Amino acid sequence: MKTTIRLKDHWKEQRLFLSRLFAIGTIILLLAGVLIWRLFQLQIVEHQFFADLSQGNRLRIEPLPPTRGLIFDRNGVVLAENLPDWELIIIPEEIIDLEESLRRLEELELIDSTEHSSLTELIRSHRGFERVRLANLTETQAARFAARRHHFPGVDIQEGLVRNYPFGELTGHAVGYVARISPSDLDEFARGSLDRSDYAATSLIGRSGIERSYETVLHGSVGYRQQVVNAQGRVLLDSTVSAGDVLRLEPSQGGIETRWPIPGDNVVLGLDIHLQSVAQRAMDGFRGAVVAIDPATGDVLAMVSAPGFDPNRFSVGLSREDFRALSSDPDKPLFHRALAGSYPPGSTIKPFLGLAALHYEIVEPERRNMCPGYFVLPGYSHRYRDWKSQGHGPVDLHQAIVQSCDVYFYKLALGLGIDNMSVFLRDIGFGVKTGIDVSGENSGLIPTREWKQSQFSKREDQVWFPGETVITGIGQGFVLVTPLQLAHTTAMLAMGGQRFQPRLVMAIENGTTGKVIESDSVRLNVMSDIDESHWQEIEEAMVGVTEDSQGTGRVAMRGTPYSVAGKTGTAQVFSLAQDQEYDEEEIDERLRDHRLFIAYAPLDNPAIAVAVVVENGGGGSTTAATVTRKVLDAYLLGENNVVQQY
Amino acid sequence: MLSSSINLAIGPAAVLRPLRLRGLVMDAPIVLTVFAICALGFVVLYSAAGENESLLLRQAVRFALAMLAFVIIAQVPPRVLRLWAPWVFFVSLSLLLLVEFRGVTGGGAQRWLDLGFSRFQPSEIMKIAVPMMIAWFMHERALPPTFKQLPILLLIICAPTLLIALQPDLGTALLVMASGGLTVLLTGLSLRLILALGAILLGSIPVLWNYMLDYQRVRILTFLDPESDPLGAGYNIIQSKIALGSGGLFGKGWLNGTQAHLEFLPERSTDFIFAVLGEEFGLLGLLFLLALYFVLIGRSLYIAAQAQDTFTRLLAGGLGLTFFVYVFVNTGMVCGLLPIVGVPLPLVSVGGTSMVTLMAGFGILAAIHGNRKLLAP
C-alpha cells in the first residue's frame, strides 16, 4: 500500500510543464538554425559547384567491377578463370529512347530479339547510373558496333571479363557455373541475402554449384570512380586521373573520389581434375554418377554426374531455345545426379545392415543359414526371391555379403526390424543431407513407421507391413540414397566409424594478399559404440567381394596390386510379377535395373572411397564395378604424377 | 482569436462552461496554414511527378479525407479523448501484434506486399496513440513521474516501437519513439533520470556492436554515413544535394528543375520532394515552407501552453513536438544532415496514410483548444 500520498499541485505542474516546453522549444529553434545553416551552405556557398554539376555537367558515378575469384583443383590446376571479352552495355540514364535503341541493336544482330522483353525488364530494374550488360560480343560484332557507336547514345562497348571453364563439361556439375544476373537474382538482392550495391558493375552471378554456394567469397567488393562529364558525355574530370582544374573543383568540395574494387577470393577444391577426367571418361555413354571421397578428410576427390553439360555456354549467355533443349533432354544433363539423384541402394546396403545386425546382436557371424533361392514370410504365400534362383545353399554372414545372398538378408532385416534399421541407417548418414558445401543436395529416404503413416491417406496403407521390412534388407522398397551419401558412408566404413562431412572446398585464398586459409574437416558423430571386431568382420566380407572366388565383384577387381573392400548392388526400377523372369533384352531400356558399386582402398590406410551408380544397367552387370576400378587405379596407381603426395 | 483574448484568471466565483460559441470547432491558424502548405505541396508535386494530373487528383482525395478526419476529431471533447486513450492504444497494439503474427506465418518475401496495407494502419495510429496513452497515464498522477512509474512509461513507448521496427519500418518506429519520448520529457521527468537513461542507451551501443556480424556493421555505418556508399544509399543523397545546391537562392523556376526532370533524383514525389522544392524555388522557397511549418509547430506549442489539465497539456505538447521531428528528420535527411530514414515530408509528400494521421493529430489540437472551459462572468 502507498505510504505517502503525493498531491497534485496544479500551479506547480503547469510551471514545470511550461519550463520544459520552453527548454525544448529552444532546442527546436537551435535545430532549425542548423538546418537553415546547412541549406545556406548548399544553396548559397556551394551553389556554383552544384550548379555546374547539374547544368549539363553531370557527376557520373562509374561502378568498377571486382575480379571474380578463381577456382583451383587440389593440385593448383585452374578450373574457373576470367578471360577478357567485349561486352555491350547500356547506361539507362543516358538513353533517350530505350525501345528504339534495343530495336536497332536487334537489327544489327547484336542482341537477340527473343530477349527483348527480359532485357527491358532488366534495364528498368537498374538505377540510372548502373551499367547493364546486354550481351557478350564477338570481335566482328564489336567492330560492327564500334563503327555505329555515335548512333547509340547511352550504349557502349567495354572490355569485360567472361568466366571460362577450361575443362568444360568435366566440371559442369562439380564446379557449377555463372550466368547473367536475372530479375530473379534481383529479387534475391531485395530479400537481403546479397548486397545489391555490391553488384552495381557485375554482370555475372554464380548460378549453381561452387559458383553459387561460394558467391559471396568469389565475388569481391565493387569499387567506383567518379567523373564529371559535360552534356556531350566528355569527361571533364576523372577521379582516377589526378585532379585537373577544369571546373575549379577541389576534391574535398562535394568531392570526387575513387575506390578500387576488391577482388574476390580464390577457392581451392579438394577435387583432383585428373581423377575427375578418368571418372568422366569411364562414365562416357552412361547415365549415372561417380563420387570419390578422401575418407580421412571428407574431401570430394571426384564428382561426376553423367551426362554432363558445358558450363561455358551459360557464362556467355545461353539462348532460350538452347536452355529449353538442355532442360528438356530426356537424359537430364542439368540434373546433378551425384547430389540430387536418389536411387534404391540395392545390395550395397548389405554391409551396413550386416554391421547393424552385429551391433544389435541379431546374427551370430559364424552361423549358417540355408538359402533355397527364395524366402517366405510365416503365414504368407509370397515368395521373396534371391537373385540366384537355385539358391546359395548354407551361408554365414561373410558369405552372404561376398555372394550377396538376398535370402540371408531378408531374414536379417526381419530380425532387426524396421525401427532398428531406420535408426541405425540414419545414424550413419543415410536419409539425411550430408551437409556438403554446395546446395541442391537431396536427403534420400530411410522409411520409418511414422513416415509411412504420414505419406498415405488411406488407413490400410498407413500400416508398416513385414514384407516392407523384408525388402528393405536388400535395399529395395522405399529406401533411397544419393551417390554422395553412398560414398560418404563407404568412407565411414573405411575409417572404422569416423565420419567427416563431405566438402568440395579445402581452402580459400585471399584475392588481395594471397594468404591461404585452409578449412578444417568437420567431424560428424562417431560410431564409437560399435565393437572393433564388427568393423573387421564387415571389412573382411567386403574384401571377399573382390577377392573370393564366389565374390560378386571379383571380375572387375581382378589383379589389383592394392586390396579393395567393395560391394555390388542392383537396384530394381521395375517390379516383376511373381513368376516372371528378369530378361534384360525384353525390358524397356529405361526400366532396366540400376547398377551400383561401392569400394574403398587400400585397406591398411584407406585413401579413397568410391560410390558409382550406373542407371538402367548400361553396359552390363559389371559396369559400375568397372568404373570403380578405373577410378581406383587412376588414384592409387597414378597414370601420371598426381597421386601419393601424402 | 477569441480564445486567446480572454483572461483565464478572473476569479473563483466564475462559472465554468465549455466554449461553444459557434457550431463547429475549427482552429483557424491551423486550418489556414495547413491549406497553405498543401497548396504549395500540390505545386511542387505537379512538377515532381512529371506533370501527372491523376497523381495530383489522388493526392487531393487524400487531402479531402484528411480534412474530414480533422473536422470530425476536432468536435470530440478532450474528456472523451481521454476516456478513449487506453482503448485506442491497446487496440492498435493488438493490431500490431496480429500483423506481426500473421506476417510470420505468411512467410517469405510475399508478406511485404500482402500485408502492405494492414500493417500500415496500426503503426500510423501509434504516432498519436502513444502520446495519448502517456498523457492518460500521467493525468491522474502527480507530475513529475516517479522512478517507479518510469518502467511503465518506457513500456508504453518501447512495445509499439519494437513491434514496428520488426516489421521492419524504421522510419515509423523512430517517429513513434520520438512522439513518446518527447511527451515523457514534457512530463517534467527529472534531468538526472533523463541523463541516466541516455547514458544507458549510449552504454549499450558498444555491447550491441560487439555482437554484430561484419556485414551488419557495414550496413549501420552506411546508414549513418550514406555518402560512403555512393552506389547504394549514397546515390540519393548525392543527387538530392546537387538538386538543392543548384537551386541557389531563387531556384531554377517551377517545372525547370533539371535534376528532378531528368530523373536523376530518386523518390522525387515522396521522401525527396523537399529537394525538388529547393531546386525549383531555391532557398527562399524552402524558407517559406519551413516558416509555414513553424507556424503550425508554434501554434501547437501555444495550445499546449494554454491547455488546462495534464492530459491535454501533454498530448498537445507531444503532438506538436512530434510534428517538428517529422519535419526535421525528412529535411535533415534530404540535405544530408541525417541518415536516410523513410520519412515523408509532412503534408507535401505523396502517400495518404500519414496525411490522415497528421490531420487527425491537428484535429486533436483543435479540439483541445476549442473545448477549453472558460471562466465566464
Tab-separated table of C-alpha atoms in Angstrom, chain A residues 122-388:
chain	number	residue	atom	x	y	z
A	122	LEU	CA	16.357	-5.963	-66.531
A	123	ILE	CA	17.232	-2.409	-67.563
A	124	ARG	CA	14.225	-0.925	-65.825
A	125	SER	CA	15.138	-2.699	-62.609
A	126	HIS	CA	18.507	-0.960	-62.517
A	127	ARG	CA	19.151	2.548	-61.374
A	128	GLY	CA	20.118	5.186	-63.887
A	129	PHE	CA	23.859	5.154	-63.396
A	130	GLU	CA	24.258	1.392	-63.262
A	131	ARG	CA	25.686	-0.230	-66.350
A	132	VAL	CA	23.617	-3.112	-67.590
A	133	ARG	CA	25.316	-5.731	-69.692
A	134	LEU	CA	23.264	-6.607	-72.751
A	135	ALA	CA	25.420	-9.204	-74.442
A	136	ASN	CA	28.885	-10.545	-74.988
A	137	LEU	CA	30.177	-9.609	-78.401
A	138	THR	CA	32.457	-11.400	-80.766
A	139	GLU	CA	35.300	-9.454	-82.362
A	140	THR	CA	33.282	-8.811	-85.516
A	141	GLN	CA	30.193	-7.783	-83.599
A	142	ALA	CA	32.274	-5.386	-81.527
A	143	ALA	CA	33.723	-3.904	-84.709
A	144	ARG	CA	30.256	-3.606	-86.236
A	145	PHE	CA	29.032	-1.679	-83.231
A	146	ALA	CA	32.118	0.485	-82.938
A	147	ALA	CA	31.507	1.862	-86.414
A	148	ARG	CA	27.969	2.941	-85.457
A	149	ARG	CA	28.588	3.931	-81.886
A	150	HIS	CA	27.613	7.579	-82.404
A	151	HIS	CA	24.068	6.470	-83.299
A	152	PHE	CA	23.673	4.912	-79.905
A	153	PRO	CA	23.920	7.404	-77.048
A	154	GLY	CA	23.961	5.534	-73.755
A	155	VAL	CA	25.097	2.274	-75.349
A	156	ASP	CA	28.738	1.357	-75.309
A	157	ILE	CA	31.140	-1.499	-75.594
A	158	GLN	CA	33.577	-2.106	-72.832
A	159	GLU	CA	36.268	-4.581	-72.194
A	160	GLY	CA	34.962	-7.040	-69.702
A	161	LEU	CA	35.806	-10.376	-68.247
A	162	VAL	CA	33.916	-13.504	-69.031
A	163	ARG	CA	34.054	-16.622	-66.933
A	164	ASN	CA	35.772	-19.523	-68.595
A	165	TYR	CA	35.931	-23.142	-67.513
A	166	PRO	CA	38.949	-24.693	-69.266
A	167	PHE	CA	37.725	-28.228	-68.630
A	168	GLY	CA	34.233	-27.562	-69.909
A	169	GLU	CA	31.868	-30.440	-69.352
A	170	LEU	CA	34.274	-32.087	-66.929
A	171	THR	CA	33.495	-29.529	-64.238
A	172	GLY	CA	29.933	-28.575	-65.214
A	173	HIS	CA	28.316	-30.212	-62.216
A	174	ALA	CA	31.192	-30.193	-59.749
A	175	VAL	CA	32.118	-26.511	-60.054
A	176	GLY	CA	28.842	-25.128	-61.331
A	177	TYR	CA	28.595	-22.052	-63.486
A	178	VAL	CA	27.834	-18.350	-63.578
A	179	ALA	CA	25.116	-16.725	-65.618
A	180	ARG	CA	23.898	-13.254	-66.397
A	181	ILE	CA	22.137	-11.566	-63.496
A	182	SER	CA	18.427	-12.026	-63.974
A	183	PRO	CA	15.400	-10.325	-62.445
A	184	SER	CA	15.058	-13.269	-60.043
A	185	ASP	CA	18.561	-12.578	-58.762
A	186	LEU	CA	17.469	-9.015	-58.143
A	187	ASP	CA	14.655	-10.401	-56.007
A	188	GLU	CA	17.271	-12.198	-54.009
A	189	PHE	CA	19.041	-8.894	-53.517
A	190	ALA	CA	15.786	-7.403	-52.332
A	191	ARG	CA	15.473	-10.103	-49.716
A	192	GLY	CA	18.849	-9.011	-48.451
A	193	SER	CA	20.849	-12.191	-48.834
A	194	LEU	CA	23.287	-10.318	-51.062
A	195	ASP	CA	24.258	-6.666	-51.075
A	196	ARG	CA	22.547	-5.008	-54.033
A	197	SER	CA	25.031	-2.186	-54.431
A	198	ASP	CA	27.948	-4.622	-54.464
A	199	TYR	CA	26.687	-5.819	-57.839
A	200	ALA	CA	26.368	-2.411	-59.469
A	201	ALA	CA	29.067	-3.267	-62.003
A	202	THR	CA	28.777	-7.028	-62.055
A	203	SER	CA	27.036	-8.788	-64.890
A	204	LEU	CA	27.579	-12.427	-63.955
A	205	ILE	CA	26.472	-14.193	-60.812
A	206	GLY	CA	27.023	-17.732	-59.542
A	207	ARG	CA	24.074	-19.809	-60.576
A	208	SER	CA	24.941	-23.345	-59.468
A	209	GLY	CA	27.491	-25.463	-57.631
A	210	ILE	CA	30.556	-23.852	-56.077
A	211	GLU	CA	29.964	-20.691	-58.093
A	212	ARG	CA	26.679	-20.232	-56.304
A	213	SER	CA	27.426	-21.561	-52.803
A	214	TYR	CA	30.620	-19.533	-52.608
A	215	GLU	CA	29.212	-16.494	-54.426
A	216	THR	CA	29.979	-14.115	-51.564
A	217	VAL	CA	33.552	-15.421	-51.327
A	218	LEU	CA	34.253	-15.351	-55.052
A	219	HIS	CA	32.556	-12.085	-55.928
A	220	GLY	CA	34.630	-9.483	-54.099
A	221	SER	CA	33.570	-5.890	-53.465
A	222	VAL	CA	32.618	-3.293	-56.020
A	223	GLY	CA	34.610	-0.113	-56.436
A	224	TYR	CA	33.744	3.091	-58.221
A	225	ARG	CA	35.185	6.134	-59.775
A	226	GLN	CA	33.524	9.456	-60.179
A	227	GLN	CA	33.672	11.566	-63.255
A	228	VAL	CA	32.402	14.984	-64.102
A	229	VAL	CA	31.110	14.824	-67.643
A	230	ASN	CA	29.574	17.518	-69.782
A	231	ALA	CA	26.332	17.177	-71.676
A	232	GLN	CA	28.156	15.655	-74.647
A	233	GLY	CA	29.491	12.930	-72.407
A	234	ARG	CA	33.037	14.256	-72.469
A	235	VAL	CA	34.875	13.529	-69.267
A	236	LEU	CA	35.987	16.787	-67.702
A	237	LEU	CA	37.287	15.353	-64.501
A	238	ASP	CA	38.026	11.806	-63.522
A	239	SER	CA	38.732	10.690	-60.002
A	240	THR	CA	41.180	8.057	-61.208
A	241	VAL	CA	43.171	10.712	-63.016
A	242	SER	CA	44.906	13.287	-60.849
A	243	ALA	CA	42.501	16.182	-60.459
A	244	GLY	CA	42.554	18.732	-63.216
A	245	ASP	CA	41.369	22.253	-62.761
A	246	VAL	CA	38.620	22.128	-65.337
A	247	LEU	CA	35.840	23.259	-63.072
A	248	ARG	CA	37.968	24.714	-60.362
A	249	LEU	CA	36.782	21.876	-58.213
A	250	GLU	CA	38.508	20.720	-55.154
A	251	PRO	CA	38.078	17.066	-54.336
A	252	SER	CA	37.008	17.984	-50.833
A	253	GLN	CA	34.228	20.141	-52.166
A	254	GLY	CA	31.440	17.678	-52.565
A	255	GLY	CA	34.447	15.851	-53.907
A	256	ILE	CA	35.032	13.204	-56.461
A	257	GLU	CA	36.890	10.135	-55.423
A	258	THR	CA	37.877	6.649	-56.432
A	259	ARG	CA	37.520	3.414	-54.594
A	260	TRP	CA	39.173	0.495	-56.300
A	261	PRO	CA	37.305	-2.785	-56.296
A	262	ILE	CA	38.482	-5.584	-54.030
A	263	PRO	CA	38.920	-8.809	-55.994
A	264	GLY	CA	37.118	-11.914	-54.863
A	265	ASP	CA	38.891	-14.702	-53.044
A	266	ASN	CA	40.161	-17.775	-54.830
A	267	VAL	CA	38.739	-21.127	-53.898
A	268	VAL	CA	40.760	-24.345	-53.757
A	269	LEU	CA	38.773	-27.522	-54.217
A	270	GLY	CA	39.619	-30.985	-52.967
A	271	LEU	CA	38.785	-32.166	-56.463
A	272	ASP	CA	41.533	-33.909	-58.440
A	273	ILE	CA	40.894	-32.928	-62.048
A	274	HIS	CA	42.872	-35.896	-63.334
A	275	LEU	CA	40.748	-38.320	-61.337
A	276	GLN	CA	37.668	-36.389	-62.397
A	277	SER	CA	38.518	-36.858	-66.048
A	278	VAL	CA	39.162	-40.581	-65.571
A	279	ALA	CA	35.781	-40.959	-63.887
A	280	GLN	CA	34.081	-38.875	-66.556
A	281	ARG	CA	35.591	-40.957	-69.342
A	282	ALA	CA	34.644	-44.166	-67.557
A	283	MET	CA	31.027	-42.954	-67.460
A	284	ASP	CA	31.050	-41.954	-71.098
A	285	GLY	CA	27.826	-43.062	-72.734
A	286	PHE	CA	26.105	-43.947	-69.461
A	287	ARG	CA	23.722	-42.133	-67.199
A	288	GLY	CA	24.699	-42.103	-63.560
A	289	ALA	CA	27.115	-40.704	-61.048
A	290	VAL	CA	30.526	-41.235	-59.505
A	291	VAL	CA	31.586	-39.800	-56.164
A	292	ALA	CA	35.067	-40.338	-54.729
A	293	ILE	CA	35.910	-39.116	-51.240
A	294	ASP	CA	39.099	-38.988	-49.198
A	295	PRO	CA	37.897	-40.891	-46.100
A	296	ALA	CA	40.351	-39.164	-43.764
A	297	THR	CA	39.159	-35.631	-44.537
A	298	GLY	CA	35.833	-35.802	-46.356
A	299	ASP	CA	37.359	-34.073	-49.390
A	300	VAL	CA	35.489	-34.860	-52.558
A	301	LEU	CA	38.171	-36.104	-54.956
A	302	ALA	CA	35.896	-36.605	-57.932
A	303	MET	CA	32.229	-35.968	-58.514
A	304	VAL	CA	30.749	-36.841	-61.863
A	305	SER	CA	27.162	-36.699	-62.970
A	306	ALA	CA	26.641	-38.150	-66.409
A	307	PRO	CA	25.647	-36.935	-68.868
A	308	GLY	CA	27.081	-33.516	-68.155
A	309	PHE	CA	26.943	-30.153	-69.881
A	310	ASP	CA	29.360	-27.418	-70.838
A	311	PRO	CA	29.218	-24.632	-68.217
A	312	ASN	CA	30.830	-22.176	-70.640
A	313	ARG	CA	27.563	-21.978	-72.529
A	314	PHE	CA	25.914	-20.398	-69.508
A	315	SER	CA	28.539	-17.775	-68.836
A	316	VAL	CA	28.422	-16.375	-72.369
A	317	GLY	CA	24.647	-16.365	-72.229
A	318	LEU	CA	22.526	-19.288	-73.265
A	319	SER	CA	19.668	-18.541	-75.623
A	320	ARG	CA	16.201	-19.512	-74.529
A	321	GLU	CA	15.993	-22.270	-77.086
A	322	ASP	CA	19.305	-23.793	-76.103
A	323	PHE	CA	18.287	-23.724	-72.481
A	324	ARG	CA	14.967	-25.345	-73.290
A	325	ALA	CA	16.751	-28.041	-75.257
A	326	LEU	CA	19.112	-28.708	-72.362
A	327	SER	CA	16.430	-28.789	-69.713
A	328	SER	CA	14.024	-30.952	-71.685
A	329	ASP	CA	16.645	-33.501	-72.742
A	330	PRO	CA	15.312	-36.897	-71.517
A	331	ASP	CA	18.802	-37.730	-70.224
A	332	LYS	CA	18.575	-34.681	-67.945
A	333	PRO	CA	22.139	-33.397	-68.346
A	334	LEU	CA	21.411	-30.471	-65.981
A	335	PHE	CA	20.313	-32.789	-63.177
A	336	HIS	CA	23.096	-33.227	-60.636
A	337	ARG	CA	22.736	-36.955	-60.073
A	338	ALA	CA	25.646	-37.213	-57.625
A	339	LEU	CA	23.960	-34.850	-55.159
A	340	ALA	CA	20.303	-34.924	-56.006
A	341	GLY	CA	19.742	-38.275	-57.656
A	342	SER	CA	18.109	-40.683	-55.236
A	343	TYR	CA	18.337	-44.348	-56.013
A	344	PRO	CA	17.424	-47.563	-54.235
A	345	PRO	CA	20.782	-48.722	-52.826
A	346	GLY	CA	20.114	-52.350	-53.675
A	347	SER	CA	22.657	-54.763	-52.227
A	348	THR	CA	25.162	-52.013	-51.455
A	349	ILE	CA	23.158	-51.589	-48.256
A	350	LYS	CA	24.078	-55.090	-47.098
A	351	PRO	CA	27.423	-54.274	-45.424
A	352	PHE	CA	25.691	-51.553	-43.417
A	353	LEU	CA	22.822	-53.810	-42.380
A	354	GLY	CA	25.318	-56.565	-41.595
A	355	LEU	CA	27.045	-54.109	-39.283
A	356	ALA	CA	23.725	-53.216	-37.697
A	357	ALA	CA	22.869	-56.863	-37.161
A	358	LEU	CA	26.237	-57.498	-35.496
A	359	HIS	CA	25.848	-54.426	-33.349
A	360	TYR	CA	22.336	-55.313	-32.207
A	361	GLU	CA	23.442	-58.976	-31.881
A	362	ILE	CA	20.775	-60.213	-34.263
A	363	VAL	CA	23.089	-62.649	-36.008
A	364	GLU	CA	25.948	-64.844	-34.985
A	365	PRO	CA	28.579	-64.314	-37.674
A	366	GLU	CA	29.572	-67.964	-37.896
A	367	ARG	CA	26.082	-69.366	-38.020
A	368	ARG	CA	24.942	-70.535	-41.425
A	369	ASN	CA	21.514	-70.054	-42.844
A	370	MET	CA	20.114	-72.156	-45.594
A	371	CYS	CA	19.360	-70.246	-48.787
A	372	PRO	CA	16.956	-72.173	-51.032
A	373	GLY	CA	16.683	-69.328	-53.538
A	374	TYR	CA	13.581	-67.763	-52.045
A	375	PHE	CA	12.115	-66.639	-48.749
A	376	VAL	CA	8.570	-66.839	-47.462
A	377	LEU	CA	7.212	-64.882	-44.527
A	378	PRO	CA	5.497	-67.148	-41.999
A	379	GLY	CA	1.770	-67.033	-42.721
A	380	TYR	CA	2.155	-65.588	-46.219
A	381	SER	CA	2.479	-67.229	-49.571
A	382	HIS	CA	4.508	-64.552	-51.373
A	383	ARG	CA	7.967	-65.729	-52.367
A	384	TYR	CA	10.751	-63.197	-51.946
A	385	ARG	CA	13.239	-64.385	-54.471
A	386	ASP	CA	17.004	-64.459	-54.404
A	387	TRP	CA	18.833	-63.079	-57.429
A	388	LYS	CA	20.274	-66.603	-57.766
